[in-house]
């Protein structure tokens, strides 16, 4: 799984973002901006050995990935919950879950959801929104 990002000139700096994670940073050069976004995501995960790979393209598009898919998915779920200002209890209620642990294990990276389950989890985090899955552009 990869997450799409956007890099663009902002004055003398390069602004860079991964919208699904709500992560934005900048660098003096395009290369530095790519290093900064990788560092920002790695710091958010904060687990020894977790590394982000930035897949750059021409133009303003790029993608990030990691060899540790459960941790990247866990970060995605935590960030989406924060973006939508939801508590664990609210998400569990949206999922009709019997306990917080049934959802929390995905946010902790202890379980890896299937594509269908990930879609269900993301829907519970952002009711009324839909997510588009598309092949990598790289």
C-alpha positions as a printed NumPy array, in Angstrom:
array([[  0.   ,   0.   ,   0.   ],
       [  1.167,   3.489,  -0.834],
       [ -0.222,   6.86 ,   0.166],
       [ -0.298,   9.703,  -2.346],
       [  1.302,  13.056,  -1.696],
       [  1.819,  16.421,  -3.279],
       [  4.907,  18.632,  -3.465],
       [  4.868,  22.194,  -4.733],
       [  6.796,  25.44 ,  -4.674],
       [  5.757,  27.896,  -1.977],
       [  7.855,  31.012,  -2.324],
       [ 11.498,  29.964,  -1.939],
       [ 10.597,  26.67 ,  -0.241],
       [  9.124,  23.341,  -1.309],
       [  5.925,  22.485,   0.576],
       [  5.06 ,  18.803,   0.796],
       [  2.021,  16.962,   2.125],
       [  0.426,  13.554,   2.515],
       [ -3.276,  14.522,   2.778],
       [ -4.544,  11.149,   4.078],
       [ -2.208,  11.523,   7.045],
       [ -2.708,  15.259,   7.471],
       [  1.079,  15.686,   7.432],
       [  2.634,  18.806,   5.931],
       [  6.23 ,  20.007,   6.017],
       [  8.714,  21.831,   3.808],
       [ 12.305,  21.923,   2.635],
       [ 14.671,  24.305,   0.931],
       [ 15.058,  21.874,  -1.964],
       [ 12.794,  19.238,  -3.447],
       [ 15.112,  16.525,  -2.14 ],
       [ 15.12 ,  18.025,   1.357],
       [ 11.313,  18.196,   1.304],
       [ 11.165,  14.465,   0.495],
       [ 13.55 ,  13.77 ,   3.384],
       [ 11.429,  15.921,   5.694],
       [  8.149,  14.153,   4.854],
       [  9.766,  10.751,   5.424],
       [ 11.154,  11.951,   8.751],
       [  7.802,  13.438,   9.79 ],
       [  5.94 ,  10.176,   9.128],
       [  8.645,   8.091,  10.825],
       [  8.496,  10.354,  13.891],
       [  4.719,   9.991,  14.064],
       [  4.998,   6.191,  14.048],
       [  7.872,   6.345,  16.552],
       [  8.82 ,   2.655,  16.38 ],
       [ 12.369,   1.418,  16.112],
       [ 13.149,   0.22 ,  12.611],
       [ 10.113,   1.823,  10.962],
       [ 11.203,   3.457,   7.703],
       [  9.333,   5.327,   5.02 ],
       [ 10.267,   5.172,   1.348],
       [  9.404,   8.156,  -0.814],
       [  8.649,   7.358,  -4.443],
       [  9.111,  10.576,  -6.373],
       [  7.71 ,  11.358,  -9.779],
       [  7.804,  14.308, -12.113],
       [  5.46 ,  17.15 , -11.368],
       [  3.77 ,  17.565,  -8.015],
       [  2.875,  13.912,  -7.356],
       [  4.716,  11.39 ,  -5.146],
       [  3.895,   8.369,  -2.982],
       [  5.124,   6.996,   0.325],
       [  5.316,   3.387,   1.444],
       [  6.842,   1.272,   4.178],
       [  7.913,  -2.331,   4.541],
       [  5.872,  -2.339,   7.754],
       [  2.317,  -2.19 ,   6.412],
       [  0.542,  -2.712,   9.778],
       [  2.345,   0.294,  11.271],
       [  1.568,   2.484,   8.238],
       [ -2.107,   1.457,   8.362],
       [ -2.144,   2.05 ,  12.128],
       [ -0.822,   5.583,  11.576],
       [ -3.404,   6.185,   8.842],
       [ -6.232,   5.158,  11.181],
       [ -4.921,   7.223,  14.12 ],
       [ -4.437,  10.31 ,  11.949],
       [ -7.87 ,   9.986,  10.315],
       [ -9.437,   9.665,  13.774],
       [ -7.583,  12.809,  14.904],
       [ -8.496,  14.722,  11.717],
       [-12.181,  13.931,  12.332],
       [-11.909,  14.676,  16.09 ],
       [-13.238,  11.278,  17.168],
       [-12.543,   9.295,  20.324],
       [-11.914,   5.554,  20.338],
       [-15.362,   5.15 ,  21.885],
       [-17.038,   7.045,  19.045],
       [-15.269,   4.968,  16.39 ],
       [-16.154,   1.728,  18.179],
       [-19.779,   2.893,  18.34 ],
       [-19.731,   3.761,  14.614],
       [-18.499,   0.226,  13.946],
       [-21.095,  -1.326,  16.278],
       [-18.137,  -2.97 ,  18.03 ],
       [-18.607,  -4.674,  21.384],
       [-15.347,  -3.323,  22.788],
       [-12.742,  -0.653,  22.128],
       [-10.111,  -3.351,  21.688],
       [-11.727,  -4.652,  18.511],
       [-10.882,  -1.345,  16.799],
       [ -7.846,  -0.302,  18.869],
       [ -5.796,  -3.312,  17.787],
       [ -5.781,  -1.895,  14.233],
       [ -4.654,   1.528,  15.479],
       [ -1.894,  -0.147,  17.491],
       [ -0.643,  -2.104,  14.483],
       [ -1.359,  -5.449,  16.202],
       [ -3.739,  -6.479,  13.411],
       [ -3.699,  -5.829,   9.682],
       [ -7.135,  -5.276,   8.142],
       [ -8.175,  -6.728,   4.816],
       [ -9.072,  -4.242,   2.083],
       [-12.773,  -4.671,   2.892],
       [-12.145,  -4.17 ,   6.618],
       [ -9.936,  -1.112,   5.998],
       [-12.748,   0.399,   3.92 ],
       [-15.164,  -0.239,   6.784],
       [-12.756,   1.276,   9.336],
       [-12.164,   4.398,   7.231],
       [-15.924,   4.814,   6.738],
       [-16.433,   4.669,  10.508],
       [-13.808,   7.395,  10.897],
       [-15.288,   9.762,   8.347],
       [-19.002,   9.214,   7.939],
       [-20.281,  10.686,   4.719],
       [-16.861,  10.53 ,   3.062],
       [-15.673,   8.024,   0.549],
       [-12.128,   6.992,  -0.308],
       [-10.785,   6.347,  -3.773],
       [ -8.413,   3.45 ,  -4.325],
       [ -6.435,   3.603,  -7.509],
       [ -3.306,   2.037,  -8.944],
       [  0.008,   3.737,  -8.296],
       [  0.839,   6.461, -10.785],
       [  4.524,   5.521, -10.674]])
